[in-house]
Coordinates of C-alpha atoms in Angstrom, one line a residue:
M259 CA -56.7 -43.3 -58.0
N260 CA -57.1 -40.4 -60.4
K261 CA -60.2 -39.8 -62.6
K262 CA -58.5 -41.2 -65.7
K263 CA -58.1 -44.6 -64.0
W264 CA -61.8 -44.7 -63.0
I265 CA -62.9 -44.0 -66.5
I266 CA -60.7 -46.7 -68.0
L267 CA -61.7 -49.2 -65.4
A268 CA -65.4 -48.6 -65.8
T269 CA -65.2 -49.0 -69.6
A270 CA -63.2 -52.2 -69.2
V271 CA -65.8 -53.6 -66.8
V272 CA -68.7 -52.9 -69.2
V273 CA -66.9 -54.1 -72.3
L274 CA -65.4 -57.2 -70.8
G275 CA -68.6 -58.0 -68.9
G276 CA -70.5 -57.9 -72.1
G277 CA -67.8 -59.9 -73.9
G278 CA -67.8 -62.5 -71.2
Y279 CA -71.5 -63.0 -71.4
Y280 CA -71.3 -63.1 -75.2
G281 CA -68.6 -65.6 -75.2
Y282 CA -70.4 -67.8 -72.7
S283 CA -73.6 -67.7 -74.8
T284 CA -71.7 -68.6 -78.0
W285 CA -70.0 -71.4 -76.3
K286 CA -73.3 -72.7 -74.9
A287 CA -75.0 -72.6 -78.4
K288 CA -72.1 -74.5 -80.0
N289 CA -72.2 -77.0 -77.3
V290 CA -75.9 -77.6 -77.8
A291 CA -75.6 -77.8 -81.6
V292 CA -72.9 -80.3 -81.5
E293 CA -74.0 -82.5 -78.7
E294 CA -72.7 -85.7 -80.2
Q295 CA -69.2 -84.1 -80.3
P296 CA -67.4 -83.3 -77.0
A297 CA -66.7 -79.6 -77.2
E298 CA -63.6 -78.0 -75.6
Q299 CA -64.5 -76.0 -72.4
P300 CA -63.9 -72.3 -72.6
S301 CA -61.0 -71.0 -70.5
F302 CA -61.5 -68.0 -68.2
P303 CA -59.0 -66.4 -65.8
T304 CA -59.7 -67.0 -62.2
A305 CA -59.3 -65.1 -58.9
A306 CA -59.0 -66.5 -55.4
V307 CA -60.6 -65.1 -52.3
D308 CA -57.8 -63.8 -50.1
V309 CA -57.5 -61.7 -46.9
G310 CA -56.3 -58.1 -47.0
E311 CA -57.3 -54.5 -46.9
V312 CA -60.2 -52.8 -48.8
K313 CA -60.2 -49.1 -49.4
K314 CA -63.0 -46.9 -50.6
T315 CA -62.1 -43.6 -52.1
I316 CA -63.7 -40.3 -53.3
F317 CA -62.2 -38.8 -56.4
S318 CA -61.8 -35.0 -56.6
S319 CA -59.8 -32.5 -58.6
G320 CA -58.0 -29.5 -57.1
S321 CA -54.9 -27.4 -57.1
V322 CA -51.7 -26.7 -55.0
E323 CA -51.7 -23.7 -52.7
A324 CA -48.9 -22.3 -50.6
K325 CA -49.1 -22.6 -46.8
A326 CA -49.5 -18.8 -46.6
R327 CA -49.8 -16.1 -49.2
E328 CA -50.1 -12.4 -48.5
E329 CA -50.7 -9.5 -50.9
V330 CA -49.1 -6.3 -49.4
K331 CA -50.5 -2.9 -50.1
P332 CA -49.4 0.3 -48.3
E333 CA -52.0 1.8 -46.1
I334 CA -51.3 5.3 -47.1
S335 CA -50.5 6.8 -50.5
G336 CA -47.2 8.4 -51.4
K337 CA -44.0 7.9 -53.4
V338 CA -41.7 5.0 -52.6
E339 CA -38.7 6.5 -50.9
R340 CA -36.6 3.4 -50.4
L341 CA -37.0 -0.1 -51.8
L342 CA -35.2 -2.6 -49.6
V343 CA -36.1 -6.0 -51.3
K344 CA -36.1 -7.7 -54.7
E345 CA -38.2 -10.4 -56.3
G346 CA -37.2 -13.9 -55.2
Q347 CA -35.8 -12.6 -51.9
T348 CA -36.6 -14.5 -48.7
V349 CA -37.9 -12.2 -45.9
K350 CA -39.0 -12.6 -42.3
K351 CA -42.1 -11.4 -40.7
G352 CA -41.6 -7.7 -39.7
D353 CA -38.8 -7.0 -42.2
I354 CA -39.2 -3.6 -43.9
L355 CA -40.1 -4.0 -47.6
F356 CA -40.1 -0.4 -48.6
T357 CA -40.7 3.1 -47.2
V358 CA -43.0 5.8 -48.3
D359 CA -42.0 9.5 -48.2
S360 CA -43.0 10.8 -44.7
T361 CA -41.6 14.3 -44.6
D362 CA -45.0 16.0 -44.2
A363 CA -46.2 13.6 -41.5
Q364 CA -43.0 14.2 -39.5
L365 CA -43.4 18.0 -39.6
E366 CA -47.0 17.6 -38.4
M367 CA -45.8 15.4 -35.6
Q368 CA -43.2 18.0 -34.5
K369 CA -45.9 20.6 -34.4
Q370 CA -48.1 18.3 -32.4
E371 CA -45.3 17.7 -29.9
L372 CA -45.0 21.4 -29.3
G373 CA -48.7 21.8 -28.8
I374 CA -48.7 19.0 -26.2
L375 CA -45.8 20.6 -24.3
R376 CA -47.7 23.8 -24.2
A377 CA -50.9 22.1 -23.1
Q378 CA -49.1 20.2 -20.3
K379 CA -47.5 23.5 -19.0
E380 CA -50.9 25.2 -18.9
L381 CA -52.5 22.2 -17.2
D382 CA -49.7 22.1 -14.6
E383 CA -50.2 25.8 -13.9
L384 CA -53.9 25.2 -13.3
K385 CA -53.3 22.3 -11.0
N386 CA -50.8 24.4 -9.0
K387 CA -53.3 27.2 -8.8
K388 CA -53.9 28.4 -5.2
D389 CA -57.0 29.9 -3.8
R390 CA -55.1 32.5 -1.7
I391 CA -51.9 34.5 -1.6
L392 CA -50.0 34.4 1.8
A393 CA -47.2 36.6 3.0
D394 CA -43.8 34.8 3.1
K395 CA -42.2 37.7 5.1
T396 CA -42.9 39.8 8.1
G397 CA -43.0 43.6 7.8
K398 CA -45.0 46.7 7.1
V399 CA -46.9 47.1 3.8
K400 CA -45.3 49.9 1.9
E401 CA -47.4 49.4 -1.3
V402 CA -50.2 47.2 -2.6
L403 CA -49.7 46.6 -6.3
V404 CA -52.8 44.7 -7.4
K405 CA -56.6 45.1 -7.0
E406 CA -59.7 43.0 -7.4
G407 CA -60.1 41.6 -10.9
D408 CA -56.4 41.8 -11.8
T409 CA -54.8 38.6 -13.3
V410 CA -51.5 37.4 -11.8
T411 CA -48.9 34.9 -12.6
P412 CA -46.5 33.2 -10.1
D413 CA -43.8 35.9 -10.7
S414 CA -46.2 38.9 -10.3
V415 CA -45.2 41.3 -7.5
V416 CA -48.4 41.9 -5.5
A417 CA -47.1 44.0 -2.6
K418 CA -43.9 45.6 -1.1
L419 CA -43.0 45.4 2.6
T420 CA -40.4 47.0 4.8
N421 CA -39.2 45.3 8.0
T422 CA -39.7 47.8 10.8
D423 CA -37.8 45.6 13.3
Y424 CA -34.5 46.4 11.7
L425 CA -32.6 49.5 10.4
K426 CA -29.7 49.6 8.1
I427 CA -26.6 51.8 8.0
T428 CA -24.0 52.0 5.2
G429 CA -20.3 52.4 6.2
K430 CA -17.8 53.9 3.8
F431 CA -14.4 52.2 3.6
S432 CA -11.3 52.1 1.4
A433 CA -10.8 49.3 -1.1
Y434 CA -8.3 47.6 1.2
E435 CA -10.6 47.8 4.2
A436 CA -13.6 46.6 2.2
E437 CA -11.7 43.4 1.3
R438 CA -11.4 42.6 5.0
F439 CA -15.2 42.2 5.3
R440 CA -17.5 39.2 4.5
V441 CA -21.3 39.0 4.2
G442 CA -22.7 37.7 7.4
Q443 CA -19.8 39.0 9.5
N444 CA -20.7 40.6 12.8
V445 CA -19.6 44.2 13.4
K446 CA -20.2 47.1 15.9
V447 CA -22.0 50.3 15.1
F448 CA -21.0 53.3 17.2
I449 CA -24.0 55.7 17.8
T450 CA -22.3 59.1 17.8
A451 CA -25.0 61.1 19.5
S452 CA -25.5 58.6 22.4
L453 CA -22.0 57.3 22.6
Y454 CA -22.9 53.6 22.7
Y455 CA -22.5 50.6 20.5
V456 CA -25.0 48.3 18.9
D457 CA -24.4 45.0 17.2
G458 CA -24.9 44.6 13.4
T459 CA -24.5 42.1 10.6
I460 CA -23.0 42.8 7.2
T461 CA -25.6 42.2 4.4
K462 CA -23.9 43.7 1.4
I463 CA -20.4 44.7 0.3
D464 CA -19.6 46.9 -2.7
L465 CA -16.2 45.8 -4.0
V466 CA -16.4 48.0 -7.1
G467 CA -16.6 51.3 -5.3
Q468 CA -17.2 54.8 -6.5
K469 CA -15.6 58.3 -6.2
E470 CA -17.2 60.8 -3.8
K471 CA -16.4 64.4 -3.6
G472 CA -14.1 65.3 -0.7
V473 CA -13.6 61.7 0.2
G474 CA -12.1 59.9 -2.8
G475 CA -12.7 56.3 -3.7
V476 CA -15.1 54.7 -1.2
H477 CA -16.7 51.2 -0.9
N478 CA -20.1 50.9 0.8
V479 CA -20.5 48.1 3.4
E480 CA -24.2 47.7 4.3
V481 CA -25.0 46.6 7.9
Q482 CA -28.3 45.6 9.3
V483 CA -29.1 46.4 12.9
K484 CA -31.9 45.1 15.1
K485 CA -33.8 48.2 16.1
P486 CA -33.5 49.0 19.8
G487 CA -36.1 51.2 21.4
A488 CA -34.0 54.5 21.3
L489 CA -32.7 54.2 17.7
Y490 CA -34.5 55.9 14.9
V491 CA -34.2 56.6 11.2
G492 CA -31.8 59.5 10.7
D493 CA -29.6 58.8 13.7
M494 CA -25.9 58.8 12.8
G495 CA -23.4 56.0 13.4
E496 CA -20.0 54.6 12.4
V497 CA -19.4 51.0 11.4
Q498 CA -16.3 49.5 13.2
F499 CA -14.5 46.2 13.3
T500 CA -11.4 45.0 15.2
D501 CA -9.6 42.0 13.6
A502 CA -7.8 39.2 15.5
K503 CA -4.6 41.2 15.5
G504 CA -6.2 44.2 17.2
V505 CA -6.4 46.3 14.1
L506 CA -9.4 48.6 14.1
Y507 CA -11.3 49.3 10.9
A508 CA -13.8 52.2 11.1
S509 CA -15.9 53.9 8.5
Q510 CA -14.6 57.2 7.1
M511 CA -17.5 59.2 8.4
A512 CA -20.8 58.9 10.3
T513 CA -23.8 58.0 8.1
P514 CA -27.5 58.0 8.9
F515 CA -29.7 54.9 9.8
E516 CA -32.3 54.0 7.2
L517 CA -35.2 51.6 6.8
P518 CA -34.2 48.3 5.2
D519 CA -34.7 47.7 1.5
E520 CA -38.2 46.9 0.3
M521 CA -39.2 43.3 0.2
E522 CA -41.3 42.1 -2.7
L523 CA -44.1 39.6 -2.2
L524 CA -44.8 37.4 -5.2
A525 CA -48.2 35.9 -6.1
G526 CA -46.9 32.4 -6.5
T527 CA -50.0 31.3 -8.4
H528 CA -52.0 31.9 -11.5
G529 CA -55.5 33.4 -11.6
K530 CA -57.6 36.4 -10.9
I531 CA -57.6 38.4 -7.7
G532 CA -61.0 38.0 -6.0
K533 CA -60.5 40.0 -2.8
V534 CA -57.7 42.2 -1.3
D535 CA -57.3 41.7 2.4
V536 CA -54.4 44.1 3.1
E537 CA -53.8 47.9 2.9
K538 CA -50.8 50.2 2.9
D539 CA -49.0 50.6 6.3
D540 CA -50.6 47.4 7.6
E541 CA -48.2 45.3 9.7
V542 CA -48.2 41.7 8.4
K543 CA -46.6 38.5 9.5
A544 CA -45.3 35.5 7.5
G545 CA -48.2 33.1 6.7
Q546 CA -50.9 35.8 6.8
Q547 CA -53.5 35.9 4.0
L548 CA -53.1 39.0 1.8
F549 CA -55.3 38.2 -1.1
K550 CA -58.1 35.7 -1.9
M551 CA -58.2 34.3 -5.5
D552 CA -61.3 34.1 -7.7
M553 CA -61.8 30.3 -8.3
T554 CA -65.1 30.5 -10.1
A555 CA -63.8 29.4 -13.6
S556 CA -60.9 27.3 -12.4
D557 CA -62.6 23.9 -12.3
L558 CA -64.2 24.3 -15.7
E559 CA -60.9 25.6 -17.2
L560 CA -59.1 22.6 -15.7
R561 CA -61.5 20.1 -17.3
E562 CA -61.2 21.9 -20.6
K563 CA -57.4 21.8 -20.5
E564 CA -57.4 18.1 -19.6
L565 CA -59.7 17.4 -22.5
A566 CA -57.5 19.4 -24.9
L567 CA -54.4 17.6 -23.7
K568 CA -56.1 14.2 -24.2
E569 CA -57.1 15.2 -27.7
S570 CA -53.6 16.3 -28.5
L571 CA -52.1 13.1 -27.2
L572 CA -54.6 11.1 -29.4
T573 CA -53.7 13.1 -32.4
M574 CA -50.0 12.6 -31.6
E575 CA -50.5 8.8 -31.4
Q576 CA -52.3 8.9 -34.7
K577 CA -49.4 10.8 -36.3
K578 CA -47.0 8.2 -35.0
R579 CA -49.1 5.4 -36.5
E580 CA -49.2 7.2 -39.8
I581 CA -45.4 7.5 -39.8
A582 CA -45.1 3.8 -38.8
K583 CA -47.3 3.0 -41.8
K584 CA -44.7 4.7 -44.0
Q585 CA -42.5 1.7 -43.3
V586 CA -44.3 -1.2 -45.0
E587 CA -43.4 -4.5 -43.3
A588 CA -43.7 -8.1 -44.3
P589 CA -46.8 -9.6 -42.7
I590 CA -45.5 -13.1 -43.0
S591 CA -42.2 -14.9 -43.5
G592 CA -41.7 -16.2 -47.0
V593 CA -40.4 -15.5 -50.5
I594 CA -41.3 -12.4 -52.5
T595 CA -42.9 -13.8 -55.7
K596 CA -44.1 -10.5 -57.1
L597 CA -42.8 -6.9 -56.8
N598 CA -44.9 -4.1 -58.3
V599 CA -43.1 -1.0 -56.9
K600 CA -40.1 1.1 -57.8
E601 CA -38.3 3.9 -56.0
G602 CA -39.7 7.3 -56.8
E603 CA -43.0 5.9 -58.0
T604 CA -46.4 5.8 -56.3
P605 CA -47.7 2.2 -56.0
N606 CA -50.8 1.4 -58.1
G607 CA -53.7 1.1 -55.7
G608 CA -55.4 -1.5 -57.9
E609 CA -52.8 -4.2 -57.5
P610 CA -50.6 -5.5 -54.6
A611 CA -47.3 -3.8 -54.2
V612 CA -45.7 -7.0 -53.0
V613 CA -46.8 -10.7 -52.9
I614 CA -45.2 -12.9 -50.3
M615 CA -45.6 -16.7 -50.2
D616 CA -44.5 -19.1 -47.5
T617 CA -43.1 -21.9 -49.7
T618 CA -41.8 -24.1 -46.9
S619 CA -45.0 -26.1 -47.2
V620 CA -47.9 -26.3 -49.6
Y621 CA -51.4 -27.8 -49.4
F622 CA -53.6 -29.5 -52.0
M623 CA -57.1 -27.9 -52.0
A624 CA -59.5 -30.6 -53.2
A625 CA -62.8 -29.5 -54.7
V626 CA -65.2 -32.1 -53.2
D627 CA -68.7 -32.4 -54.6
E628 CA -71.6 -31.7 -52.1
I629 CA -72.8 -35.3 -52.5
D630 CA -69.5 -36.7 -51.2
I631 CA -68.7 -34.1 -48.5
P632 CA -70.6 -35.9 -45.7
A633 CA -68.2 -38.8 -46.1
I634 CA -65.1 -36.6 -45.6
K635 CA -63.5 -36.7 -42.2
L636 CA -60.5 -35.1 -40.6
G637 CA -57.4 -37.4 -40.7
Q638 CA -58.5 -39.4 -43.7
S639 CA -55.5 -40.5 -45.9
V640 CA -55.3 -39.1 -49.4
D641 CA -53.3 -39.9 -52.6
V642 CA -52.7 -36.8 -54.6
Y643 CA -51.8 -36.8 -58.3
V644 CA -50.3 -33.5 -59.6
T645 CA -50.6 -33.2 -63.4
A646 CA -47.0 -32.0 -63.6
F647 CA -45.8 -35.3 -62.1
G648 CA -48.0 -37.8 -64.0
N649 CA -49.3 -40.8 -62.1
R650 CA -46.9 -40.4 -59.2
P651 CA -48.9 -40.4 -56.0
F652 CA -48.1 -37.9 -53.2
K653 CA -49.3 -39.0 -49.7
G654 CA -51.4 -36.7 -47.6
K655 CA -54.2 -36.4 -45.1
V656 CA -57.4 -34.3 -44.7
I657 CA -56.7 -31.4 -42.2
E658 CA -59.5 -29.0 -42.8
I659 CA -63.2 -29.3 -44.0
P660 CA -64.9 -26.0 -44.8
K661 CA -68.3 -25.1 -43.3
E662 CA -69.4 -23.4 -46.6
G663 CA -69.2 -24.5 -50.2
T664 CA -68.8 -22.6 -53.5
K665 CA -71.3 -22.8 -56.3
E666 CA -69.8 -23.6 -59.6
D667 CA -72.2 -23.8 -62.5
K668 CA -75.0 -26.0 -61.2
A669 CA -72.9 -27.9 -58.6
V670 CA -71.7 -26.9 -55.1
R671 CA -68.1 -27.9 -54.1
F672 CA -66.2 -27.7 -50.9
A673 CA -62.5 -26.8 -50.7
V674 CA -61.1 -29.6 -48.5
K675 CA -57.5 -28.9 -47.4
V676 CA -55.1 -31.8 -47.7
E677 CA -51.7 -31.6 -46.0
L678 CA -48.9 -33.3 -48.0
S679 CA -45.9 -35.0 -46.6
E680 CA -43.6 -34.2 -49.6
T681 CA -43.9 -30.8 -51.2
S682 CA -40.4 -29.7 -52.2
E683 CA -41.1 -30.1 -55.9
M684 CA -44.6 -28.5 -55.9
K685 CA -45.4 -24.9 -56.9
H686 CA -48.3 -22.7 -56.0
G687 CA -51.1 -23.0 -58.6
M688 CA -50.3 -26.5 -59.9
T689 CA -53.4 -28.6 -60.7
G690 CA -54.2 -32.2 -60.2
D691 CA -56.7 -34.7 -58.6
C692 CA -56.8 -37.0 -55.7
D693 CA -58.3 -40.1 -54.1
I694 CA -59.6 -39.5 -50.6
Y695 CA -59.8 -42.8 -48.7
V696 CA -63.1 -42.5 -46.8
E697 CA -63.5 -46.1 -45.6
Q698 CA -60.9 -48.8 -45.0
K699 CA -61.1 -52.4 -43.7
D700 CA -58.1 -54.6 -42.9
N701 CA -57.9 -58.4 -42.7
V702 CA -61.1 -59.0 -44.5
K703 CA -62.0 -61.5 -47.3
R704 CA -61.8 -59.8 -50.7
L705 CA -61.9 -60.3 -54.4
P706 CA -60.7 -58.1 -57.2
L707 CA -63.3 -55.5 -58.1
N708 CA -63.7 -57.0 -61.7
A709 CA -64.5 -60.5 -60.3
V710 CA -67.8 -59.4 -58.8
E711 CA -70.9 -58.1 -60.4
V712 CA -72.6 -55.7 -57.9
M713 CA -76.4 -56.2 -58.0
E714 CA -77.5 -53.9 -55.2
E715 CA -76.2 -52.7 -51.9
G716 CA -74.8 -55.6 -49.9
K717 CA -75.4 -58.1 -52.7
G718 CA -73.3 -59.3 -55.7
T719 CA -72.8 -62.2 -58.1
V720 CA -69.7 -64.2 -58.9
M721 CA -69.2 -66.9 -61.5
V722 CA -68.0 -70.4 -60.2
K723 CA -67.4 -73.7 -62.1
D724 CA -70.2 -76.3 -61.8
P725 CA -68.6 -79.3 -60.1
G726 CA -70.4 -81.7 -62.4
T727 CA -70.3 -80.0 -65.8
G728 CA -67.4 -77.6 -65.2
E729 CA -69.6 -74.9 -66.7
P730 CA -69.6 -71.3 -65.2
T731 CA -72.4 -70.9 -62.8
P732 CA -73.5 -67.6 -61.1
K733 CA -73.4 -67.5 -57.3
Q734 CA -74.8 -64.8 -55.0
V735 CA -72.4 -63.4 -52.4
E736 CA -72.7 -60.8 -49.6
I737 CA -70.5 -57.8 -50.2
G738 CA -69.3 -55.0 -48.0
V739 CA -66.9 -52.1 -48.8
E740 CA -66.5 -51.4 -52.5
G741 CA -62.9 -50.3 -52.8
T742 CA -60.8 -49.0 -55.6
E743 CA -59.2 -52.3 -56.5
F744 CA -60.9 -54.8 -54.2
I745 CA -64.4 -55.5 -52.9
E746 CA -65.1 -57.0 -49.5
I747 CA -66.7 -60.5 -49.4
K748 CA -68.7 -60.8 -46.2
G749 CA -70.4 -64.1 -47.0
G750 CA -71.0 -66.8 -49.6
L751 CA -67.3 -67.7 -50.2
D752 CA -64.5 -69.0 -48.1
E753 CA -60.9 -67.9 -48.2
G754 CA -59.1 -69.5 -51.1
A755 CA -62.3 -70.1 -53.1
E756 CA -61.7 -69.5 -56.8
V757 CA -64.1 -67.6 -59.1
L758 CA -64.1 -67.0 -62.8
V759 CA -63.2 -63.6 -63.9
T760 CA -65.5 -63.4 -66.9
N761 CA -65.3 -59.6 -67.3
A762 CA -61.5 -59.4 -66.9

């Protein structure tokens, strides 16, 4: 029942109660004054004790609130680049509402990406750093190219070797003959001074050729020969080959044997040379240590690079989040009820850019007085009266009771949330009041509220007819729940008993 009903009812009880008493007194006086004339008995409406339900309510005012309402503000400042929604539009959670210009942030992110790639490369180089340089070939040291304290990279040439187990000889052939050879092909080399042959393998073929004085166009075919004991640098020889058809191909002239081409040894690592373990003319074998690296600062440098990379990655993640914030998304599903942004303009930081409300359901927020809040329990039924719909009741139930109240003037009120079963016509912000049913009894004896005069807790008085005189006589009854329309009769009257409604 709304507040207006309570006020009218209370006034009626007082006025009619007084009127009833006054009428009864007047009737009594007239009856005494005219004893010799039989007076007509006054007529009062009656009410019978019946069995039914009695409900006790707490009255409260309040307002309608949407199920969810979010005010959206961009986390970063900037001009609106694209506006993708309009007022009144329905959106889903995660939908992009608008975007903010992110050109500067994207450039910064690209710079950061390059920095991370550079840091990762430097870190990989440090992790692959070796504490020594080993020979990957066998031969004689012709030249040492680094010294202690020098800094090297994987491609740095640290020494040059020659392989003293082999000699090479270059045969000179015509273009036609040169095309008959293949790298890796086995041939014979005739030693002109000793008149014997040694085996050789072709390692290089010059198919371009060049002109030589007195010979004409020649093509060099380089052959490697494993050095026998009696063969030396400077000895002369001819390269020969007989094909499957028995055709002999021989170099145009005898040429001298030479040492093989120099072999370059690469560092294969980063860092500073700490110690040189090899000298010129030393014979070295594959796998032999040539240099020891200075590892003093490597561990510290590695930790510094790892830390720098982590910082770069964190900065990169922060930049990504900044760019993500440029796309402002809907935090909830609902309807856009207010739009305060335009393309090309910077949102006003003092007000929300977008307001979204979930209008699929609304609640009634009842402002319950602190005196009444102890009686409020979850699940209690509620009749809600919204001002816009007059005395039409909307059914609901209590679903949330706050732990804290709000002070208003000198009173403290608690915002009790009431879930409504019918909300299609309601709008956020509508006002009204409600009756919260805090106590209910079914199948109990009851009388209309205006048929009982409440004296104190648990006690009341009703007016009954005197069996002898027919005059109204007060009778005390035991009462229980005082409801909105009925009051529980716990004792003093039986079901069906009639009482006078003197204050009706």
